[in-house]
PDB file of C-alpha atoms in Angstrom:
ATOM      1  CA  MET A   3      80.189  62.492  75.304  1.00 53.00           C
ATOM      2  CA  LEU A   4      81.222  65.011  77.943  1.00 56.00           C
ATOM      3  CA  ARG A   5      81.242  62.268  80.594  1.00 57.00           C
ATOM      4  CA  LEU A   6      83.844  60.343  78.603  1.00 53.00           C
ATOM      5  CA  PHE A   7      86.330  63.190  78.275  1.00 54.00           C
ATOM      6  CA  ASP A   8      85.877  65.399  81.359  1.00 57.00           C
ATOM      7  CA  PRO A   9      87.722  63.872  84.362  1.00 57.00           C
ATOM      8  CA  THR A  10      85.863  66.173  86.793  1.00 57.00           C
ATOM      9  CA  ILE A  11      82.587  64.326  86.198  1.00 56.00           C
ATOM     10  CA  GLU A  12      81.949  61.214  88.225  1.00 59.00           C
ATOM     11  CA  GLN A  13      81.279  58.225  86.047  1.00 55.00           C
ATOM     12  CA  PRO A  14      77.896  56.507  86.577  1.00 57.00           C
ATOM     13  CA  ASN A  15      77.871  53.054  88.166  1.00 55.00           C
ATOM     14  CA  ASP A  16      75.004  51.742  86.046  1.00 50.00           C
ATOM     15  CA  THR A  17      74.773  51.172  82.298  1.00 45.00           C
ATOM     16  CA  GLU A  18      71.355  52.727  81.801  1.00 46.00           C
ATOM     17  CA  ASP A  19      70.884  55.372  79.148  1.00 47.00           C
ATOM     18  CA  ASP A  20      71.788  58.718  80.736  1.00 47.00           C
ATOM     19  CA  PHE A  21      69.624  60.598  78.286  1.00 46.00           C
ATOM     20  CA  ASP A  22      66.342  58.782  78.687  1.00 48.00           C
ATOM     21  CA  LEU A  23      63.784  61.421  77.695  1.00 46.00           C
ATOM     22  CA  GLU A  24      60.950  59.347  79.090  1.00 49.00           C
ATOM     23  CA  GLY A  25      62.210  59.720  82.672  1.00 50.00           C
ATOM     24  CA  GLU A  26      60.810  62.047  85.283  1.00 52.00           C
ATOM     25  CA  ASP A  27      61.608  65.768  85.244  1.00 62.00           C
ATOM     26  CA  ASP A  28      63.732  65.494  88.391  1.00 65.00           C
ATOM     27  CA  ASN A  29      65.821  62.741  86.870  1.00 67.00           C
ATOM     28  CA  MET A  30      66.314  64.712  83.660  1.00 63.00           C
ATOM     29  CA  ARG A  31      67.319  67.800  85.607  1.00 65.00           C
ATOM     30  CA  GLN A  32      69.838  65.768  87.584  1.00 66.00           C
ATOM     31  CA  GLN A  33      71.271  64.316  84.374  1.00 64.00           C
ATOM     32  CA  LEU A  34      71.711  67.768  82.858  1.00 61.00           C
ATOM     33  CA  ASN A  35      73.320  69.064  86.039  1.00 63.00           C
ATOM     34  CA  ASN A  36      75.822  66.221  85.963  1.00 65.00           C
ATOM     35  CA  MET A  37      76.895  67.281  82.449  1.00 65.00           C
ATOM     36  CA  ILE A  38      78.096  70.715  83.626  1.00 68.00           C
ATOM     37  CA  PRO A  39      80.980  70.802  86.132  1.00 73.00           C
ATOM     38  CA  ILE A  40      80.318  72.964  89.174  1.00 76.00           C
ATOM     39  CA  TYR A  41      83.347  74.864  90.435  1.00 79.00           C
ATOM     40  CA  SER A  42      83.354  75.940  94.078  1.00 81.00           C
ATOM     41  CA  LYS A  43      86.956  77.180  94.262  1.00 89.00           C
ATOM     42  CA  PRO A  44      88.277  80.383  92.699  1.00 93.00           C
ATOM     43  CA  THR A  45      90.682  80.766  89.809  1.00 93.00           C
ATOM     44  CA  VAL A  46      94.055  81.855  91.198  1.00 95.00           C
ATOM     45  CA  VAL A  47      96.846  83.500  89.205  1.00 94.00           C
ATOM     46  CA  TYR A  48     100.221  84.298  90.801  1.00 93.00           C
ATOM     47  CA  CYS A  49     103.405  85.516  89.197  1.00 93.00           C
ATOM     48  CA  VAL A  50     106.440  87.737  89.744  1.00 91.00           C
ATOM     49  CA  LEU A  51     106.538  90.687  87.376  1.00 90.00           C
ATOM     50  CA  PRO A  52     109.637  92.535  86.172  1.00 90.00           C
ATOM     51  CA  GLY A  53     110.927  94.823  88.880  1.00 86.00           C
ATOM     52  CA  GLU A  54     110.333  92.193  91.606  1.00 86.00           C
ATOM     53  CA  PHE A  55     106.612  92.941  91.866  1.00 90.00           C
ATOM     54  CA  GLU A  56     104.289  90.143  92.941  1.00 92.00           C
ATOM     55  CA  TYR A  57     100.917  89.814  91.249  1.00 94.00           C
ATOM     56  CA  LEU A  58      98.066  87.796  92.755  1.00 95.00           C
ATOM     57  CA  CYS A  59      94.537  87.584  91.365  1.00 95.00           C
ATOM     58  CA  VAL A  60      91.765  85.524  92.936  1.00 96.00           C
ATOM     59  CA  ARG A  61      88.578  85.575  90.909  1.00 94.00           C
ATOM     60  CA  LYS A  62      85.354  83.793  90.130  1.00 92.00           C
ATOM     61  CA  PRO A  63      85.940  80.778  87.820  1.00 90.00           C
ATOM     62  CA  ASP A  64      84.191  82.029  84.690  1.00 85.00           C
ATOM     63  CA  LEU A  65      85.027  83.285  81.215  1.00 83.00           C
ATOM     64  CA  LEU A  66      87.376  86.233  81.082  1.00 84.00           C
ATOM     65  CA  LYS A  67      85.821  89.567  80.174  1.00 85.00           C
ATOM     66  CA  ARG A  68      87.216  93.007  79.658  1.00 87.00           C
ATOM     67  CA  VAL A  69      86.864  95.037  82.843  1.00 86.00           C
ATOM     68  CA  GLU A  70      85.054  97.797  80.977  1.00 88.00           C
ATOM     69  CA  GLU A  71      82.402  95.348  79.779  1.00 89.00           C
ATOM     70  CA  ALA A  72      82.028  93.622  83.154  1.00 87.00           C
ATOM     71  CA  ARG A  73      81.435  96.918  84.943  1.00 88.00           C
ATOM     72  CA  LYS A  74      78.390  97.560  82.755  1.00 88.00           C
ATOM     73  CA  GLU A  75      76.583  94.475  84.068  1.00 88.00           C
ATOM     74  CA  PRO A  76      73.730  95.324  86.486  1.00 85.00           C
ATOM     75  CA  ASN A  77      74.921  92.952  89.237  1.00 84.00           C
ATOM     76  CA  TYR A  78      78.617  93.796  88.966  1.00 91.00           C
ATOM     77  CA  GLY A  79      78.731  95.573  92.311  1.00 93.00           C
ATOM     78  CA  LYS A  80      81.616  97.866  93.234  1.00 95.00           C
ATOM     79  CA  GLU A  81      85.398  97.877  93.526  1.00 96.00           C
ATOM     80  CA  TYR A  82      87.266  99.036  96.629  1.00 97.00           C
ATOM     81  CA  VAL A  83      90.913  99.978  96.150  1.00 96.00           C
ATOM     82  CA  THR A  84      93.787 101.021  98.375  1.00 95.00           C
ATOM     83  CA  GLY A  85      97.288 101.788  97.205  1.00 92.00           C
ATOM     84  CA  SER A  86      98.412 102.490  93.672  1.00 87.00           C
ATOM     85  CA  LEU A  87      99.936 100.783  90.657  1.00 82.00           C
ATOM     86  CA  ASP A  88     102.524 103.535  90.382  1.00 74.00           C
ATOM     87  CA  THR A  89     105.896 101.761  90.600  1.00 62.00           C
ATOM     88  CA  SER A  90     108.077 104.824  90.151  1.00 61.00           C
ATOM     89  CA  GLU A  91     108.847 105.155  93.861  1.00 56.00           C
ATOM     90  CA  GLU A  92     110.749 102.579  95.869  1.00 56.00           C
ATOM     91  CA  PRO A  93     108.964 101.502  99.083  1.00 51.00           C
ATOM     92  CA  THR A  94     110.685 102.427 102.318  1.00 47.00           C
ATOM     93  CA  LYS A  95     111.776  99.850 104.877  1.00 45.00           C
ATOM     94  CA  GLY A  96     108.780  98.359 106.640  1.00 42.00           C
ATOM     95  CA  ASP A  97     106.373  99.893 104.129  1.00 48.00           C
ATOM     96  CA  LYS A  98     103.349  97.638 103.656  1.00 55.00           C
ATOM     97  CA  SER A  99     101.685  99.692 100.952  1.00 74.00           C
ATOM     98  CA  GLY A 100     100.805  98.250  97.579  1.00 89.00           C
ATOM     99  CA  TYR A 101      97.881  97.938  95.223  1.00 94.00           C
ATOM    100  CA  PHE A 102      94.962  96.012  96.731  1.00 96.00           C
ATOM    101  CA  MET A 103      91.586  95.799  94.960  1.00 96.00           C
ATOM    102  CA  ILE A 104      88.530  93.983  96.310  1.00 97.00           C
ATOM    103  CA  HIS A 105      85.542  93.571  94.013  1.00 96.00           C
ATOM    104  CA  VAL A 106      82.285  93.054  95.939  1.00 96.00           C
ATOM    105  CA  ASN A 107      79.363  91.963  93.773  1.00 93.00           C
ATOM    106  CA  ASN A 108      75.744  93.071  94.036  1.00 91.00           C
ATOM    107  CA  TYR A 109      75.121  90.402  96.702  1.00 89.00           C
ATOM    108  CA  SER A 110      77.792  91.826  99.048  1.00 93.00           C
ATOM    109  CA  THR A 111      80.114  88.901  98.337  1.00 95.00           C
ATOM    110  CA  VAL A 112      83.821  89.178  97.537  1.00 96.00           C
ATOM    111  CA  GLN A 113      84.124  88.042  93.917  1.00 95.00           C
ATOM    112  CA  THR A 114      87.606  89.235  92.935  1.00 95.00           C
ATOM    113  CA  VAL A 115      90.784  90.163  94.796  1.00 96.00           C
ATOM    114  CA  THR A 116      93.771  91.628  92.954  1.00 95.00           C
ATOM    115  CA  CYS A 117      97.082  92.476  94.637  1.00 95.00           C
ATOM    116  CA  VAL A 118     100.334  93.937  93.332  1.00 94.00           C
ATOM    117  CA  LYS A 119     103.167  94.483  95.767  1.00 91.00           C
ATOM    118  CA  LYS A 120     106.953  94.840  95.803  1.00 88.00           C
ATOM    119  CA  ARG A 121     108.807  91.768  97.048  1.00 84.00           C
ATOM    120  CA  GLY A 122     110.581  92.194 100.377  1.00 75.00           C
ATOM    121  CA  GLU A 123     114.176  91.691 101.386  1.00 70.00           C
ATOM    122  CA  GLY A 124     115.032  88.346 102.918  1.00 63.00           C
ATOM    123  CA  GLN A 125     118.159  86.982 104.529  1.00 64.00           C
ATOM    124  CA  ASN A 126     121.442  87.272 102.645  1.00 66.00           C
ATOM    125  CA  GLY A 127     119.872  89.855 100.348  1.00 64.00           C
ATOM    126  CA  ASN A 128     117.476  87.343  98.776  1.00 71.00           C
ATOM    127  CA  LYS A 129     113.983  88.418  97.814  1.00 73.00           C
ATOM    128  CA  LYS A 130     111.026  87.002  99.714  1.00 74.00           C
ATOM    129  CA  SER A 131     107.299  87.115  99.180  1.00 78.00           C
ATOM    130  CA  SER A 132     105.466  90.065 100.733  1.00 78.00           C
ATOM    131  CA  LEU A 133     101.994  88.664 100.037  1.00 85.00           C
ATOM    132  CA  ARG A 134     100.206  86.462 102.537  1.00 87.00           C
ATOM    133  CA  SER A 135      98.629  84.431  99.779  1.00 89.00           C
ATOM    134  CA  TRP A 136      96.633  82.086 102.005  1.00 90.00           C
ATOM    135  CA  ASN A 137      95.009  84.963 103.865  1.00 93.00           C
ATOM    136  CA  ILE A 138      94.079  86.661 100.608  1.00 94.00           C
ATOM    137  CA  LEU A 139      92.587  83.428  99.251  1.00 94.00           C
ATOM    138  CA  CYS A 140      90.402  83.183 102.347  1.00 94.00           C
ATOM    139  CA  LEU A 141      88.703  86.476 101.452  1.00 96.00           C
ATOM    140  CA  TYR A 142      87.113  85.030  98.323  1.00 96.00           C
ATOM    141  CA  GLY A 143      83.406  84.226  98.591  1.00 94.00           C
ATOM    142  CA  LYS A 144      82.985  85.909 101.994  1.00 95.00           C
ATOM    143  CA  ASN A 145      80.215  88.381 102.692  1.00 95.00           C
ATOM    144  CA  GLU A 146      81.725  91.797 103.296  1.00 96.00           C
ATOM    145  CA  LYS A 147      80.089  91.971 106.735  1.00 95.00           C
ATOM    146  CA  LEU A 148      82.191  88.974 107.765  1.00 94.00           C
ATOM    147  CA  LEU A 149      85.189  91.182 107.016  1.00 96.00           C
ATOM    148  CA  ASN A 150      84.296  93.487 109.926  1.00 95.00           C
ATOM    149  CA  ARG A 151      81.747  95.438 107.839  1.00 96.00           C
ATOM    150  CA  MET A 152      84.410  96.299 105.340  1.00 97.00           C
ATOM    151  CA  VAL A 153      82.259  98.345 102.953  1.00 97.00           C
ATOM    152  CA  SER A 154      80.844 100.716 105.567  1.00 96.00           C
ATOM    153  CA  ARG A 155      84.300 101.172 107.137  1.00 96.00           C
ATOM    154  CA  PHE A 156      85.857 101.876 103.745  1.00 97.00           C
ATOM    155  CA  GLU A 157      83.174 104.425 102.829  1.00 96.00           C
ATOM    156  CA  GLU A 158      83.662 106.135 106.195  1.00 96.00           C
ATOM    157  CA  GLY A 159      87.370 106.523 105.443  1.00 95.00           C
ATOM    158  CA  LEU A 160      88.490 104.144 108.202  1.00 96.00           C
ATOM    159  CA  ILE A 161      90.463 101.839 105.885  1.00 96.00           C
ATOM    160  CA  LYS A 162      93.592 103.367 104.395  1.00 93.00           C
ATOM    161  CA  ASP A 163      95.438 100.166 103.481  1.00 94.00           C
ATOM    162  CA  PHE A 164      93.856  96.740 102.995  1.00 96.00           C
ATOM    163  CA  TYR A 165      97.168  95.004 103.699  1.00 94.00           C
ATOM    164  CA  THR A 166      97.301  96.551 107.166  1.00 93.00           C
ATOM    165  CA  TYR A 167      93.554  96.134 107.673  1.00 96.00           C
ATOM    166  CA  PHE A 168      93.625  92.363 107.220  1.00 95.00           C
ATOM    167  CA  GLU A 169      96.653  91.995 109.495  1.00 93.00           C
ATOM    168  CA  GLU A 170      94.730  93.401 112.460  1.00 95.00           C
ATOM    169  CA  PRO A 171      93.924  90.950 115.304  1.00 94.00           C
ATOM    170  CA  TRP A 172      90.169  90.814 114.569  1.00 94.00           C
ATOM    171  CA  ALA A 173      90.829  89.105 111.204  1.00 94.00           C
ATOM    172  CA  MET A 174      92.874  86.155 112.461  1.00 94.00           C
ATOM    173  CA  ALA A 175      89.862  83.857 112.877  1.00 93.00           C
ATOM    174  CA  LEU A 176      89.016  84.272 109.172  1.00 93.00           C
ATOM    175  CA  PHE A 177      92.343  82.758 108.170  1.00 94.00           C
ATOM    176  CA  HIS A 178      92.248  79.771 110.519  1.00 93.00           C
ATOM    177  CA  ASP A 179      92.003  76.459 108.695  1.00 91.00           C
ATOM    178  CA  ARG A 180      88.882  75.480 110.686  1.00 92.00           C
ATOM    179  CA  PHE A 181      86.927  78.662 109.947  1.00 94.00           C
ATOM    180  CA  GLU A 182      85.222  77.095 106.926  1.00 93.00           C
ATOM    181  CA  ASP A 183      84.036  74.252 109.169  1.00 94.00           C
ATOM    182  CA  LEU A 184      82.507  76.832 111.504  1.00 94.00           C
ATOM    183  CA  LEU A 185      80.600  78.405 108.610  1.00 93.00           C
ATOM    184  CA  LEU A 186      79.265  74.999 107.577  1.00 93.00           C
ATOM    185  CA  GLU A 187      78.113  74.312 111.129  1.00 94.00           C
ATOM    186  CA  ILE A 188      76.314  77.669 111.296  1.00 93.00           C
ATOM    187  CA  ARG A 189      74.719  76.984 107.930  1.00 91.00           C
ATOM    188  CA  GLU A 190      73.495  73.644 109.264  1.00 92.00           C
ATOM    189  CA  ILE A 191      71.875  75.428 112.219  1.00 92.00           C
ATOM    190  CA  LEU A 192      70.020  77.805 109.906  1.00 90.00           C
ATOM    191  CA  THR A 193      68.822  75.044 107.577  1.00 89.00           C
ATOM    192  CA  ASN A 194      67.339  72.977 110.410  1.00 88.00           C
ATOM    193  CA  PRO A 195      64.047  73.627 112.248  1.00 85.00           C
ATOM    194  CA  PRO A 196      64.318  76.255 115.006  1.00 79.00           C
ATOM    195  CA  PRO A 197      65.759  75.063 118.337  1.00 74.00           C
ATOM    196  CA  VAL A 198      62.800  76.755 120.088  1.00 67.00           C
ATOM    197  CA  GLN A 199      59.445  75.753 118.622  1.00 61.00           C
ATOM    198  CA  SER A 200      57.507  78.816 117.460  1.00 57.00           C
ATOM    199  CA  GLY A 201      54.399  77.212 115.984  1.00 55.00           C
ATOM    200  CA  ASP A 202      55.260  78.327 112.445  1.00 57.00           C
ATOM    201  CA  GLU A 203      54.709  75.137 110.480  1.00 55.00           C
ATOM    202  CA  GLY A 204      54.929  74.465 106.779  1.00 52.00           C
ATOM    203  CA  GLU A 205      52.364  72.817 104.533  1.00 52.00           C
ATOM    204  CA  ASP A 206      53.630  69.352 105.474  1.00 49.00           C
ATOM    205  CA  GLY A 207      53.203  70.036 109.181  1.00 46.00           C
ATOM    206  CA  GLU A 208      56.948  70.358 109.837  1.00 57.00           C
ATOM    207  CA  MET A 209      58.670  73.421 111.249  1.00 64.00           C
ATOM    208  CA  ASN A 210      60.139  75.729 108.628  1.00 80.00           C
ATOM    209  CA  SER A 211      63.836  76.464 108.966  1.00 86.00           C
ATOM    210  CA  PHE A 212      65.215  79.995 108.941  1.00 85.00           C
ATOM    211  CA  THR A 213      66.679  79.383 105.473  1.00 85.00           C
ATOM    212  CA  GLN A 214      63.305  78.240 104.121  1.00 86.00           C
ATOM    213  CA  LYS A 215      61.635  81.407 105.393  1.00 84.00           C
ATOM    214  CA  VAL A 216      64.245  83.633 103.757  1.00 84.00           C
ATOM    215  CA  ARG A 217      63.948  81.702 100.487  1.00 82.00           C
ATOM    216  CA  ALA A 218      60.133  81.997 100.532  1.00 82.00           C
ATOM    217  CA  ILE A 219      60.324  85.794 100.874  1.00 79.00           C
ATOM    218  CA  ILE A 220      62.902  86.154  98.095  1.00 77.00           C
ATOM    219  CA  GLU A 221      61.042  83.852  95.689  1.00 77.00           C
ATOM    220  CA  GLU A 222      57.797  85.743  96.237  1.00 75.00           C
ATOM    221  CA  ASN A 223      58.992  89.360  96.081  1.00 72.00           C
ATOM    222  CA  MET A 224      62.562  89.083  94.705  1.00 70.00           C
ATOM    223  CA  GLU A 225      63.527  91.566  97.424  1.00 73.00           C
ATOM    224  CA  MET A 226      63.175  91.928 101.170  1.00 76.00           C
ATOM    225  CA  LYS A 227      61.267  94.830 102.679  1.00 80.00           C
ATOM    226  CA  SER A 228      62.181  96.387 106.012  1.00 80.00           C
ATOM    227  CA  GLY A 229      59.135  94.899 107.743  1.00 84.00           C
ATOM    228  CA  GLU A 230      60.020  91.404 106.552  1.00 83.00           C
ATOM    229  CA  TRP A 231      63.630  91.916 107.626  1.00 83.00           C
ATOM    230  CA  ASN A 232      62.560  92.952 111.121  1.00 87.00           C
ATOM    231  CA  LYS A 233      60.287  89.922 111.345  1.00 87.00           C
ATOM    232  CA  LEU A 234      63.129  87.610 110.355  1.00 87.00           C
ATOM    233  CA  MET A 235      65.484  89.161 112.906  1.00 88.00           C
ATOM    234  CA  LYS A 236      62.835  88.683 115.596  1.00 89.00           C
ATOM    235  CA  GLU A 237      62.483  85.063 114.554  1.00 85.00           C
ATOM    236  CA  PHE A 238      66.286  84.685 114.566  1.00 87.00           C
ATOM    237  CA  GLN A 239      66.387  85.696 118.225  1.00 87.00           C
ATOM    238  CA  SER A 240      63.170  84.186 119.562  1.00 86.00           C
ATOM    239  CA  GLY A 241      63.570  80.906 117.657  1.00 84.00           C
ATOM    240  CA  GLY A 242      66.848  80.117 119.386  1.00 88.00           C
ATOM    241  CA  TYR A 243      69.018  80.547 116.298  1.00 91.00           C
ATOM    242  CA  LYS A 244      70.992  83.444 117.744  1.00 91.00           C
ATOM    243  CA  LYS A 245      71.849  81.539 120.909  1.00 92.00           C
ATOM    244  CA  SER A 246      72.820  78.427 118.942  1.00 92.00           C
ATOM    245  CA  VAL A 247      75.106  80.400 116.614  1.00 93.00           C
ATOM    246  CA  GLU A 248      76.752  82.204 119.532  1.00 92.00           C
ATOM    247  CA  THR A 249      77.284  78.921 121.355  1.00 93.00           C
ATOM    248  CA  ARG A 250      78.907  77.375 118.286  1.00 93.00           C
ATOM    249  CA  LEU A 251      81.097  80.445 117.785  1.00 93.00           C
ATOM    250  CA  LEU A 252      82.298  80.447 121.400  1.00 92.00           C
ATOM    251  CA  ALA A 253      83.047  76.742 121.143  1.00 92.00           C
ATOM    252  CA  TYR A 254      85.130  77.409 118.018  1.00 92.00           C
ATOM    253  CA  LEU A 255      87.136  80.148 119.760  1.00 91.00           C
ATOM    254  CA  SER A 256      87.601  78.053 122.883  1.00 90.00           C
ATOM    255  CA  TYR A 257      88.730  74.950 120.982  1.00 91.00           C
ATOM    256  CA  ASN A 258      91.205  76.970 118.871  1.00 92.00           C
ATOM    257  CA  TYR A 259      92.255  79.375 121.611  1.00 90.00           C
ATOM    258  CA  TYR A 260      95.893  78.321 121.321  1.00 90.00           C
ATOM    259  CA  HIS A 261      95.977  79.865 117.832  1.00 91.00           C
ATOM    260  CA  LEU A 262      93.446  82.634 118.512  1.00 91.00           C
ATOM    261  CA  PRO A 263      94.367  84.151 121.891  1.00 92.00           C
ATOM    262  CA  MET A 264      93.404  87.675 120.746  1.00 91.00           C
ATOM    263  CA  TYR A 265      89.670  87.028 121.243  1.00 90.00           C
ATOM    264  CA  ALA A 266      87.912  87.423 124.598  1.00 86.00           C
ATOM    265  CA  LYS A 267      86.017  84.496 126.072  1.00 79.00           C
ATOM    266  CA  PRO A 268      83.288  84.320 128.732  1.00 78.00           C
ATOM    267  CA  GLY A 269      84.805  84.695 132.187  1.00 73.00           C
ATOM    268  CA  MET A 270      87.768  86.775 131.033  1.00 71.00           C
ATOM    269  CA  LEU A 271      86.146  90.163 131.695  1.00 62.00           C
TER     270      LEU A 271
END
């Protein structure tokens, strides 16, 4: 019945019974997966509050929970906050301060971003948006190390204001519209057999990809020990993955250099 009423589910081309219990396990699993929509984009809420304050929340698309209850979950992670929700003081001219909260889950991934900031003054006295909404949306789902090792920098006291932090030149590549394509290309490199053959073959005689090796360790131990991490990093370098990723990254910066002139390229130094 869900197929008939949910427009997000692709309708089957055949007329066979979708719930044939006599089918293979893989087919049944696929049928059940098709019944539940999979959301890959975040839930975004934007509004202007009384007092000309902008509110933007980018969060994981799931059921709403009270913050107090969510924080008790074992994999909730940690929140990192700059600024304040105190609206008693008027911001000075050029002031970029405002409330900025980034929730990083237990897997070091940005799961929620919440911003509250006073609207700025535009031409003719009109109010204009002070939030760079697109840039903030781009933070969702990123590993914190992609954000210039944000967590370690925050804990060391090097980040005083997230608004200013994400306007620094190093962050511009994150907000480029082709950055997601770069991540997909790097993912493809890691899911393919190593560029340099290392003799580490799987049960079927084919070379195991870097992703397969990581998955095997996690499925066996549910955690990664330091010795296994060091072995993977050695494989990352000796297997040619590191060189392939660097080559793809330099190609991305070179191709988009018109929009990203703040990054150095080979031959510039």
